[in-house]
XYZ file of N, CA and C in Angstrom:
774
model
N -169.495 23.322 -77.666
C -169.195 24.713 -77.331
C -169.972 25.689 -78.202
N -170.302 25.272 -79.434
C -171.020 26.161 -80.328
C -170.201 26.701 -81.476
N -168.900 26.429 -81.500
C -168.056 26.847 -82.621
C -168.343 25.930 -83.801
N -168.665 26.526 -84.951
C -169.071 25.714 -86.101
C -168.107 25.798 -87.278
N -167.124 26.685 -87.182
C -166.216 26.852 -88.312
C -164.776 26.997 -87.879
N -163.870 26.587 -88.740
C -162.433 26.746 -88.535
C -161.889 27.543 -89.706
N -161.197 28.631 -89.398
C -160.583 29.454 -90.438
C -159.071 29.373 -90.296
N -158.401 29.090 -91.383
C -156.953 28.978 -91.362
C -156.401 29.596 -92.645
N -155.147 29.320 -92.969
C -154.545 29.852 -94.192
C -153.366 28.988 -94.599
N -153.069 29.017 -95.877
C -151.974 28.239 -96.449
C -150.652 28.530 -95.744
N -150.450 29.792 -95.340
C -149.160 30.189 -94.768
C -149.109 30.151 -93.249
N -150.213 29.866 -92.579
C -150.190 29.855 -91.116
C -149.268 28.748 -90.598
N -148.745 28.982 -89.407
C -147.845 28.017 -88.756
C -146.726 27.585 -89.700
N -146.146 28.595 -90.364
C -145.032 28.339 -91.285
C -145.404 27.312 -92.357
N -146.586 27.504 -92.905
C -147.086 26.680 -94.011
C -147.364 25.230 -93.600
N -147.635 25.016 -92.331
C -147.947 23.653 -91.872
C -149.346 23.537 -91.279
N -150.129 24.605 -91.291
C -151.406 24.601 -90.567
C -152.366 23.527 -91.076
N -152.420 23.321 -92.373
C -153.345 22.320 -92.916
C -152.955 20.913 -92.490
N -151.687 20.613 -92.567
C -151.235 19.278 -92.164
C -151.439 19.064 -90.667
N -151.203 20.106 -89.883
C -151.386 19.982 -88.436
C -152.850 19.760 -88.089
N -153.743 20.479 -88.763
C -155.173 20.273 -88.528
C -155.578 18.843 -88.855
N -155.116 18.356 -89.994
C -155.467 17.000 -90.402
C -154.890 15.964 -89.445
N -153.719 16.268 -88.873
C -153.066 15.313 -87.982
C -153.771 15.206 -86.635
N -154.250 16.347 -86.118
C -154.817 16.332 -84.763
C -156.341 16.236 -84.747
N -156.985 16.525 -85.883
C -158.457 16.560 -85.860
C -159.080 16.005 -87.130
N -158.415 15.045 -87.755
C -158.930 14.521 -89.025
C -160.348 13.990 -88.897
N -160.650 13.340 -87.766
C -161.974 12.745 -87.589
C -163.029 13.773 -87.200
N -162.598 15.014 -86.923
C -163.540 16.054 -86.505
C -163.802 17.097 -87.582
N -162.900 17.211 -88.555
C -163.009 18.288 -89.535
C -164.320 18.253 -90.305
N -164.876 17.074 -90.488
C -166.132 16.979 -91.231
C -167.296 17.616 -90.481
N -167.118 17.876 -89.183
C -168.182 18.468 -88.377
C -168.151 19.996 -88.404
N -167.135 20.563 -89.047
C -166.973 22.009 -89.109
C -166.964 22.470 -90.562
N -167.341 23.732 -90.763
C -167.007 24.363 -92.027
C -165.546 24.777 -91.929
N -164.805 24.574 -92.985
C -163.377 24.892 -92.995
C -163.109 25.904 -94.102
N -162.552 27.033 -93.720
C -162.147 28.038 -94.701
C -160.642 28.230 -94.603
N -160.037 28.506 -95.738
C -158.606 28.772 -95.754
C -158.328 29.907 -96.732
N -157.072 30.312 -96.814
C -156.717 31.474 -97.616
C -155.412 31.201 -98.364
N -155.306 31.731 -99.578
C -154.080 31.584 -100.364
C -153.643 32.947 -100.883
N -152.340 33.149 -100.948
C -151.796 34.422 -101.417
C -150.388 34.676 -100.911
N -150.053 34.087 -99.767
C -148.704 34.219 -99.216
C -147.929 32.929 -99.470
N -146.646 33.104 -99.831
C -145.812 31.969 -100.205
C -144.403 32.147 -99.644
N -143.654 31.044 -99.517
C -142.249 31.182 -99.125
C -141.528 32.066 -100.137
N -140.739 33.005 -99.644
C -140.017 33.928 -100.520
C -138.930 33.174 -101.279
N -138.935 33.296 -102.608
C -137.951 32.588 -103.430
C -136.546 33.154 -103.272
N -136.449 34.378 -102.744
C -135.149 35.042 -102.703
C -134.607 35.237 -101.293
N -135.381 34.875 -100.289
C -134.931 35.064 -98.904
C -135.420 33.890 -98.066
N -134.515 33.023 -97.694
C -134.874 31.829 -96.931
C -135.560 32.202 -95.626
N -136.664 31.534 -95.338
C -137.386 31.771 -94.096
C -138.334 32.947 -94.140
N -138.346 33.690 -95.239
C -139.217 34.847 -95.360
C -140.472 34.483 -96.160
N -141.483 35.343 -96.043
C -142.762 35.114 -96.719
C -143.040 36.268 -97.673
N -143.445 35.934 -98.885
C -143.812 36.942 -99.860
C -145.256 36.768 -100.293
N -145.741 37.740 -101.050
C -147.127 37.689 -101.528
C -147.144 37.625 -103.044
N -148.100 36.882 -103.584
C -148.204 36.758 -105.036
C -149.649 36.511 -105.446
N -150.033 37.107 -106.572
C -151.324 36.823 -107.200
C -151.124 36.058 -108.504
N -149.961 35.452 -108.673
C -149.675 34.685 -109.878
C -150.616 33.485 -109.950
N -151.395 33.368 -111.016
C -152.408 32.316 -111.099
C -151.888 30.904 -110.840
N -150.739 30.557 -111.395
C -150.236 29.197 -111.219
C -149.931 28.898 -109.755
N -149.345 29.864 -109.061
C -149.018 29.643 -107.652
C -150.289 29.511 -106.822
N -151.280 30.322 -107.138
C -152.545 30.235 -106.410
C -153.197 28.872 -106.626
N -153.212 28.416 -107.863
C -153.824 27.119 -108.164
C -153.114 25.994 -107.415
N -151.796 26.021 -107.419
C -151.039 24.981 -106.727
C -151.308 25.015 -105.227
N -151.433 26.222 -104.668
C -151.702 26.344 -103.232
C -153.083 25.799 -102.881
N -154.060 26.043 -103.738
C -155.412 25.517 -103.495
C -155.406 23.993 -103.550
N -154.739 23.445 -104.545
C -154.671 21.985 -104.670
C -153.980 21.362 -103.460
N -152.871 21.973 -103.052
C -152.141 21.426 -101.905
C -152.950 21.572 -100.625
N -153.694 22.662 -100.501
C -154.518 22.868 -99.303
C -155.530 21.743 -99.146
N -156.204 21.406 -100.234
C -157.189 20.322 -100.179
C -156.522 18.990 -99.853
N -155.356 18.760 -100.452
C -154.636 17.509 -100.187
C -154.204 17.421 -98.728
N -153.624 18.514 -98.211
C -153.110 18.493 -96.840
C -154.230 18.397 -95.810
N -155.352 19.044 -96.088
C -156.489 18.975 -95.163
C -157.174 17.612 -95.207
N -157.034 16.938 -96.323
C -157.726 15.662 -96.476
C -159.207 15.822 -96.735
N -159.618 17.010 -97.135
C -161.016 17.294 -97.448
C -161.091 18.573 -98.268
N -162.221 18.777 -98.910
C -162.437 19.981 -99.701
C -162.788 21.146 -98.786
N -162.059 22.257 -98.847
C -162.438 23.417 -98.036
C -163.810 23.949 -98.446
N -164.536 24.449 -97.471
C -165.838 25.049 -97.781
C -165.664 26.387 -98.481
N -164.654 27.141 -98.068
C -164.355 28.429 -98.696
C -162.841 28.575 -98.819
N -162.388 29.049 -99.973
C -160.996 29.463 -100.139
C -160.999 30.956 -100.442
N -160.297 31.709 -99.614
C -160.201 33.158 -99.786
C -158.905 33.534 -100.501
N -158.982 34.562 -101.334
C -157.784 35.224 -101.830
C -157.282 36.099 -100.691
N -156.069 35.842 -100.225
C -155.574 36.375 -98.964
C -154.882 37.727 -99.163
N -155.476 38.775 -98.626
C -154.905 40.123 -98.649
C -154.343 40.512 -100.021
N -155.180 40.525 -101.061
C -154.676 40.874 -102.397
C -154.068 42.263 -102.466
N -154.403 43.119 -101.505
C -153.836 44.469 -101.502
C -152.322 44.471 -101.368
N -151.759 43.392 -100.819
C -150.310 43.333 -100.659
C -149.608 43.393 -102.015
N -150.193 42.781 -103.026
C -149.640 42.870 -104.380
C -150.184 44.081 -105.117
N -151.475 44.348 -104.985
C -152.088 45.456 -105.720
C -151.456 46.796 -105.379
N -151.003 46.957 -104.142
C -150.409 48.231 -103.725
C -149.022 48.450 -104.325
N -148.465 47.430 -104.973
C -147.116 47.548 -105.541
C -147.132 47.722 -107.055
N -148.310 47.716 -107.663
C -148.401 47.844 -109.119
C -149.319 49.013 -109.464
N -149.227 49.552 -110.690
C -150.096 50.667 -111.075
C -151.573 50.291 -110.962
N -152.371 51.250 -110.555
C -153.807 51.007 -110.433
C -154.400 50.534 -111.755
N -153.861 51.040 -112.864
C -154.376 50.656 -114.180
C -154.184 49.173 -114.469
N -153.181 48.561 -113.823
C -152.922 47.131 -114.023
C -153.574 46.279 -112.948
N -154.024 46.923 -111.876
C -154.559 46.173 -110.744
C -155.804 45.383 -111.070
N -156.683 45.966 -111.889
C -157.926 45.286 -112.212
C -157.694 43.958 -112.908
N -156.854 43.976 -113.940
C -156.577 42.741 -114.675
C -155.866 41.716 -113.803
N -154.973 42.186 -112.942
C -154.254 41.276 -112.051
C -155.219 40.595 -111.095
N -156.140 41.374 -110.534
C -157.104 40.803 -109.597
C -158.083 39.875 -110.309
N -158.521 40.259 -111.499
C -159.450 39.416 -112.260
C -158.826 38.052 -112.533
N -157.550 38.033 -112.916
C -156.877 36.766 -113.209
C -156.786 35.896 -111.961
N -156.510 36.533 -110.823
C -156.429 35.780 -109.569
C -157.804 35.247 -109.168
N -158.819 36.083 -109.296
C -160.175 35.657 -108.939
C -160.648 34.518 -109.837
N -160.237 34.549 -111.097
C -160.637 33.492 -112.023
C -160.104 32.136 -111.575
N -158.917 32.134 -110.969
C -158.346 30.881 -110.465
C -159.225 30.311 -109.357
N -159.657 31.173 -108.440
C -160.486 30.700 -107.335
C -161.868 30.282 -107.817
N -162.429 31.035 -108.760
C -163.733 30.651 -109.306
C -163.641 29.299 -110.009
N -162.539 29.073 -110.717
C -162.349 27.789 -111.392
C -162.173 26.658 -110.386
N -161.573 26.972 -109.231
C -161.410 25.952 -108.189
C -162.769 25.455 -107.700
N -163.747 26.359 -107.654
C -165.108 25.943 -107.284
C -165.687 25.046 -108.375
N -165.527 25.475 -109.616
C -166.074 24.715 -110.744
C -165.501 23.304 -110.812
N -164.213 23.172 -110.497
C -163.549 21.867 -110.606
C -163.595 21.065 -109.313
N -164.301 21.573 -108.300
C -164.512 20.804 -107.080
C -163.413 20.871 -106.048
N -162.492 21.843 -106.178
C -161.423 21.974 -105.187
C -161.882 22.709 -103.935
N -162.994 23.422 -104.032
C -163.593 24.084 -102.873
C -165.061 24.328 -103.200
N -165.835 24.628 -102.170
C -167.275 24.810 -102.378
C -167.649 26.248 -102.711
N -166.831 27.197 -102.268
C -167.079 28.614 -102.532
C -165.747 29.344 -102.444
N -165.720 30.574 -102.952
C -164.483 31.343 -102.867
C -164.793 32.769 -102.441
N -163.771 33.424 -101.940
C -163.970 34.780 -101.464
C -162.685 35.578 -101.469
N -162.779 36.783 -100.959
C -161.623 37.665 -100.792
C -161.555 38.068 -99.329
N -160.393 37.887 -98.721
C -160.144 38.333 -97.351
C -159.132 39.463 -97.418
N -159.492 40.627 -96.893
C -158.626 41.797 -97.029
C -158.531 42.558 -95.719
N -157.302 42.783 -95.265
C -157.070 43.580 -94.063
C -157.291 45.057 -94.356
N -156.849 45.506 -95.533
C -157.046 46.888 -95.955
C -157.559 46.886 -97.390
N -158.876 46.951 -97.571
C -159.446 46.859 -98.913
C -159.360 48.141 -99.731
N -158.627 49.147 -99.254
C -158.539 50.415 -99.987
C -158.083 50.230 -101.432
N -157.033 49.425 -101.700
C -156.643 49.226 -103.107
C -157.738 48.587 -103.952
N -158.591 47.770 -103.330
C -159.711 47.178 -104.072
C -160.716 48.250 -104.455
N -160.923 49.200 -103.546
C -161.889 50.267 -103.798
C -161.407 51.233 -104.869
N -160.093 51.276 -105.091
C -159.513 52.238 -106.029
C -159.371 51.694 -107.442
N -159.697 50.429 -107.657
C -159.547 49.846 -108.986
C -160.428 50.576 -109.994
N -159.875 50.787 -111.189
C -160.622 51.544 -112.199
C -161.346 50.643 -113.191
N -161.512 49.370 -112.839
C -162.251 48.458 -113.713
C -163.126 47.541 -112.867
N -164.156 47.003 -113.473
C -165.065 46.101 -112.779
C -164.428 44.718 -112.677
N -164.431 44.173 -111.475
C -163.843 42.857 -111.258
C -164.916 41.787 -111.436
N -164.639 40.856 -112.319
C -165.540 39.735 -112.560
C -164.682 38.530 -112.936
N -164.848 37.377 -112.318
C -165.970 36.971 -111.459
C -165.946 37.632 -110.090
N -167.115 37.678 -109.480
C -167.260 38.274 -108.163
C -167.257 37.191 -107.086
N -166.711 37.507 -105.918
C -166.598 36.505 -104.851
C -167.941 36.130 -104.242
N -167.994 34.905 -103.745
C -169.172 34.468 -103.005
C -169.209 35.093 -101.617
N -168.021 35.344 -101.053
C -167.898 35.788 -99.667
C -166.820 36.860 -99.581
N -166.999 37.811 -98.678
C -165.959 38.783 -98.343
C -165.641 38.673 -96.862
N -164.346 38.705 -96.524
C -163.937 38.776 -95.125
C -163.136 40.064 -94.943
N -163.691 40.975 -94.133
C -163.078 42.273 -93.892
C -163.047 42.539 -92.394
N -162.214 43.482 -91.995
C -162.167 43.826 -90.574
C -163.516 44.368 -90.104
N -163.780 44.177 -88.818
C -165.069 44.601 -88.273
C -164.898 45.020 -86.821
N -165.847 45.829 -86.356
C -165.871 46.150 -84.934
C -165.530 47.583 -84.592
N -165.406 47.821 -83.306
C -165.214 49.170 -82.782
C -163.849 49.763 -83.104
N -162.894 48.940 -83.511
C -161.558 49.465 -83.800
C -161.482 50.131 -85.171
N -162.520 49.985 -86.004
C -162.510 50.600 -87.328
C -162.826 52.082 -87.233
N -162.088 52.888 -87.995
C -162.440 54.305 -88.088
C -163.438 54.493 -89.231
N -163.995 55.684 -89.343
C -165.042 55.920 -90.330
C -164.564 55.719 -91.769
N -163.359 56.200 -92.147
C -162.914 55.935 -93.523
C -162.861 54.447 -93.862
N -162.421 53.612 -92.912
C -162.354 52.179 -93.188
C -163.759 51.571 -93.249
N -164.675 52.068 -92.398
C -166.069 51.631 -92.500
C -166.589 51.862 -93.918
N -166.386 53.078 -94.410
C -166.904 53.430 -95.729
C -166.254 52.593 -96.820
N -164.957 52.342 -96.673
C -164.256 51.526 -97.663
C -164.806 50.105 -97.686
N -164.995 49.522 -96.506
C -165.538 48.159 -96.428
C -166.932 48.088 -97.039
N -167.749 49.076 -96.741
C -169.110 49.084 -97.279
C -169.106 49.291 -98.792
N -168.200 50.164 -99.266
C -168.104 50.407 -100.708
C -167.668 49.146 -101.445
N -166.643 48.479 -100.929
C -166.149 47.258 -101.573
C -167.233 46.182 -101.588
N -167.983 46.082 -100.503
C -169.071 45.097 -100.448
C -170.112 45.376 -101.527
N -170.422 46.651 -101.740
C -171.399 47.008 -102.783
C -170.841 46.716 -104.173
N -169.592 47.109 -104.410
C -168.983 46.915 -105.726
C -168.945 45.437 -106.096
N -168.632 44.592 -105.124
C -168.546 43.160 -105.388
C -169.901 42.457 -105.250
N -170.915 43.205 -104.867
C -172.256 42.635 -104.783
C -172.415 41.581 -103.714
N -171.740 41.778 -102.572
C -171.802 40.803 -101.483
C -172.679 41.364 -100.363
N -173.851 40.781 -100.122
C -174.759 41.273 -99.079
C -174.275 40.862 -97.692
N -174.842 41.454 -96.628
C -174.398 41.153 -95.258
C -174.384 39.675 -94.911
N -175.335 38.904 -95.435
C -175.387 37.487 -95.071
C -174.223 36.690 -95.662
N -173.464 37.296 -96.576
C -172.288 36.614 -97.126
C -170.998 37.362 -96.793
N -171.085 38.244 -95.804
C -169.885 38.945 -95.336
C -169.404 38.326 -94.027
N -168.110 38.201 -93.901
C -167.491 37.748 -92.663
C -166.639 38.881 -92.112
N -166.637 39.016 -90.807
C -165.774 39.993 -90.164
C -164.568 39.311 -89.541
N -163.537 40.095 -89.279
C -162.361 39.559 -88.598
C -161.754 40.640 -87.722
N -160.890 40.210 -86.815
C -160.166 41.097 -85.910
C -161.097 42.055 -85.164
N -162.115 41.533 -84.460
C -163.071 42.413 -83.780
C -162.461 43.251 -82.664
N -161.269 42.870 -82.202
C -160.599 43.637 -81.151
C -159.377 44.376 -81.688
N -159.277 44.473 -83.008
C -158.175 45.208 -83.599
C -156.815 44.611 -83.337
N -156.743 43.289 -83.195
C -155.490 42.570 -82.902
C -154.898 42.943 -81.558
N -155.667 43.646 -80.745
C -155.176 44.082 -79.431
C -156.215 43.758 -78.372
N -156.579 42.498 -78.266
C -157.631 42.109 -77.333
C -157.319 42.384 -75.879
N -156.030 42.447 -75.534
C -155.643 42.704 -74.150
C -155.226 44.149 -73.916
N -155.453 45.013 -74.901
C -155.091 46.422 -74.751
C -155.851 47.039 -73.582
N -155.188 47.975 -72.900
C -155.793 48.608 -71.723
C -157.120 49.287 -72.045
N -157.277 49.739 -73.285
C -158.521 50.423 -73.655
C -159.727 49.507 -73.492
N -159.546 48.220 -73.775
C -160.657 47.285 -73.621
C -160.977 47.043 -72.151
N -159.974 47.143 -71.308
C -160.204 46.895 -69.888
C -161.006 48.025 -69.240
N -160.879 49.237 -69.783
C -161.544 50.387 -69.172
C -162.837 50.791 -69.875
N -163.129 50.185 -71.006
C -164.324 50.568 -71.764
C -165.598 50.080 -71.075
N -166.686 50.796 -71.323
C -168.008 50.396 -70.830
C -168.959 50.395 -72.020
N -169.371 49.216 -72.425
C -170.212 49.080 -73.612
C -171.638 48.672 -73.276
N -172.010 48.813 -72.002
C -173.340 48.376 -71.569
C -174.463 49.050 -72.342
N -174.228 50.282 -72.790
C -175.277 51.024 -73.475
C -175.679 50.340 -74.789
N -174.771 49.562 -75.366
C -175.076 48.866 -76.618
C -175.878 47.586 -76.396
N -175.757 47.000 -75.202
C -176.464 45.740 -74.893
C -177.249 45.925 -73.595
N -178.203 46.851 -73.575
C -178.890 47.219 -72.334
C -179.637 46.049 -71.693
N -179.558 46.018 -70.353
C -180.302 45.019 -69.601
C -179.749 43.617 -69.678
N -178.524 43.460 -70.145
C -177.922 42.130 -70.287
C -176.550 42.109 -69.621
N -176.193 40.971 -69.078
C -174.881 40.824 -68.459
C -173.877 40.404 -69.522
N -172.873 41.241 -69.705
C -171.869 40.949 -70.728
C -170.568 41.642 -70.371
N -169.464 40.954 -70.592
C -168.157 41.576 -70.409
C -167.897 42.530 -71.569
N -166.876 43.350 -71.437
C -166.516 44.274 -72.511
C -166.198 43.499 -73.788
N -165.441 42.423 -73.657
C -165.078 41.644 -74.836
C -166.306 40.992 -75.478
N -167.234 40.543 -74.661
C -168.447 39.950 -75.223
C -169.266 40.987 -75.983
N -169.430 42.166 -75.393
C -170.194 43.217 -76.062
C -169.497 43.657 -77.348
N -168.169 43.802 -77.290
C -167.420 44.219 -78.478
C -167.528 43.179 -79.589
N -167.476 41.912 -79.213
C -167.602 40.844 -80.208
C -168.980 40.882 -80.864
N -170.014 41.028 -80.055
C -171.369 41.078 -80.615
C -171.543 42.285 -81.527
N -170.945 43.415 -81.158
C -171.051 44.620 -81.976
C -170.349 44.459 -83.318
N -169.336 43.598 -83.361
C -168.614 43.398 -84.616
C -169.525 42.846 -85.712
N -170.605 42.172 -85.321
C -171.564 41.675 -86.315
C -172.364 42.814 -86.953
N -172.307 44.001 -86.340
C -173.088 45.147 -86.817
C -172.214 46.237 -87.424
N -170.913 46.158 -87.252
C -170.024 47.267 -87.606
C -168.881 46.805 -88.504
N -169.095 46.732 -89.816
C -170.371 46.783 -90.534
C -171.071 45.423 -90.469
N -172.323 45.323 -90.915
C -173.077 44.079 -90.789
C -172.355 42.883 -91.412
N -172.307 41.774 -90.666
C -171.646 40.551 -91.130
C -172.355 39.348 -90.525
N -172.247 38.209 -91.194
C -172.906 36.987 -90.724
C -172.006 36.150 -89.830
N -170.683 36.268 -90.001
C -169.728 35.514 -89.199
C -168.583 36.424 -88.788
N -167.975 36.097 -87.654
C -166.795 36.820 -87.191
C -165.708 35.801 -86.881
N -164.532 36.003 -87.467
C -163.396 35.117 -87.214
C -162.535 35.703 -86.100
N -162.206 34.873 -85.118
C -161.336 35.294 -84.017
C -160.294 34.211 -83.780
N -159.187 34.625 -83.196
C -158.140 33.670 -82.858
C -157.845 33.713 -81.372
N -157.704 32.548 -80.759
C -157.356 32.471 -79.345
C -156.767 31.100 -79.059
N -155.989 31.028 -78.003
C -155.422 29.741 -77.590
C -156.142 29.187 -76.368
N -157.203 29.877 -75.935
C -157.917 29.463 -74.730
C -159.373 29.154 -75.061
N -159.785 27.924 -74.773
C -161.149 27.513 -75.093
C -162.180 28.321 -74.310
N -161.812 28.772 -73.108
C -162.737 29.576 -72.318
C -163.103 30.873 -73.006
N -162.126 31.480 -73.705
C -162.407 32.707 -74.446
C -163.412 32.439 -75.559
N -163.238 31.331 -76.257
C -164.177 30.987 -77.324
C -165.581 30.766 -76.771
N -165.668 30.094 -75.632
C -166.980 29.844 -75.024
C -167.672 31.159 -74.680
N -166.912 32.123 -74.155
C -167.482 33.429 -73.824
C -168.016 34.127 -75.074
N -167.263 34.029 -76.173
C -167.683 34.701 -77.394
C -168.883 34.015 -78.033
N -168.944 32.702 -77.933
C -170.131 31.990 -78.423
C -171.365 32.454 -77.655
N -171.235 32.586 -76.338
C -172.352 33.092 -75.532
C -172.735 34.505 -75.967
N -171.716 35.306 -76.310
C -171.966 36.700 -76.685
C -172.760 36.818 -77.972
N -172.684 35.821 -78.830
C -173.403 35.903 -80.103
C -174.915 35.964 -79.907
N -175.385 35.591 -78.718
C -176.815 35.646 -78.435
C -177.278 36.953 -77.834
N -176.368 37.896 -77.617
C -176.747 39.192 -77.056
C -177.591 39.985 -78.053
N -178.483 40.804 -77.521
C -179.304 41.684 -78.349
C -178.719 43.084 -78.323
N -178.420 43.613 -79.491
C -177.813 44.937 -79.612
C -178.894 45.978 -79.880
N -178.738 47.151 -79.270
C -179.664 48.257 -79.496
C -179.312 48.920 -80.831
N -180.132 48.754 -81.865
C -179.790 49.309 -83.180
C -179.701 50.827 -83.182
N -180.472 51.483 -82.320
C -180.416 52.941 -82.261
C -179.047 53.406 -81.783
N -178.455 52.681 -80.831
C -177.135 53.047 -80.335
C -176.062 52.780 -81.384
N -176.248 51.737 -82.181
C -175.299 51.474 -83.268
C -175.344 52.607 -84.281
N -176.549 53.056 -84.630
C -176.678 54.171 -85.576
C -176.072 55.438 -84.994
N -176.284 55.661 -83.714
C -175.729 56.849 -83.081
C -174.206 56.791 -83.078
N -173.670 55.620 -82.809
C -172.212 55.462 -82.816
C -171.646 55.785 -84.194
N -172.287 55.265 -85.237
C -171.813 55.534 -86.585
C -171.864 57.019 -86.900
N -172.917 57.689 -86.475
C -173.022 59.121 -86.755
C -171.979 59.912 -85.989
N -171.646 59.460 -84.793
C -170.643 60.161 -83.990
C -169.258 60.053 -84.602
N -168.873 58.870 -85.054
C -167.521 58.740 -85.603
C -167.427 59.339 -87.003
N -168.588 59.546 -87.644
C -168.586 60.161 -88.968
C -168.574 61.679 -88.890
N -168.900 62.225 -87.720
C -168.968 63.677 -87.565
C -167.576 64.291 -87.667
N -167.454 65.461 -88.314
C -166.152 66.126 -88.417
C -165.599 66.444 -87.032
N -164.310 66.285 -86.872
C -163.668 66.591 -85.595
C -163.708 68.092 -85.345
N -163.995 68.470 -84.105
C -164.033 69.882 -83.750
C -162.611 70.415 -83.587
N -162.407 71.612 -84.130
C -161.085 72.237 -84.030
C -160.907 72.932 -82.684
């Protein structure tokens, strides 16, 4: 089909996603790059609930268990939505908290628990507001991408990428349809101007544009239908008009008329 990577997380499927993957596709996992994420844990105070933590020991244990449950070393382990914790503590303490968490993931690479590490953030605004330099820096960033982003979020994603020194070839995008792939807006949109002279559905054009808004090397999507994945794989070969992408960016950056 052309799909080369599987992205999952420690907490997906009620903390069973790694074991389920190993159970149904153990003989196939070696043919894919596998990325996962750590940061969400069962809530210690509310049964059945999920909480977020950047506590180094919990992160380390989650990384170790992820590798064990998958039966292989993940290619990338992401720190999962660190803003969930950072938004609850003073900005002055956020830098040290994030540095300690990042050090755990960097050490996981050094000790062979994963091949690379990164940060996956739904809302990187708290990362952009940190008043200290974060080091070690991630190998990869996964941020939202596509037409659903407004200009402030575009700027935030680009700023965070610069601060962490992650170039486009090491950026991953996610949620290219804004978690609303079946929203009526997608059914009525016409994106032909971005992919002139090519046959493409709205979803295919939107997916291809996500690689440009902002620039990214990979886009993570979720679906339960293999046909949807096949369509998106085909869309990755579309040629986008860069002039129209620049025009789009300038339009959404323009001040709203009163």
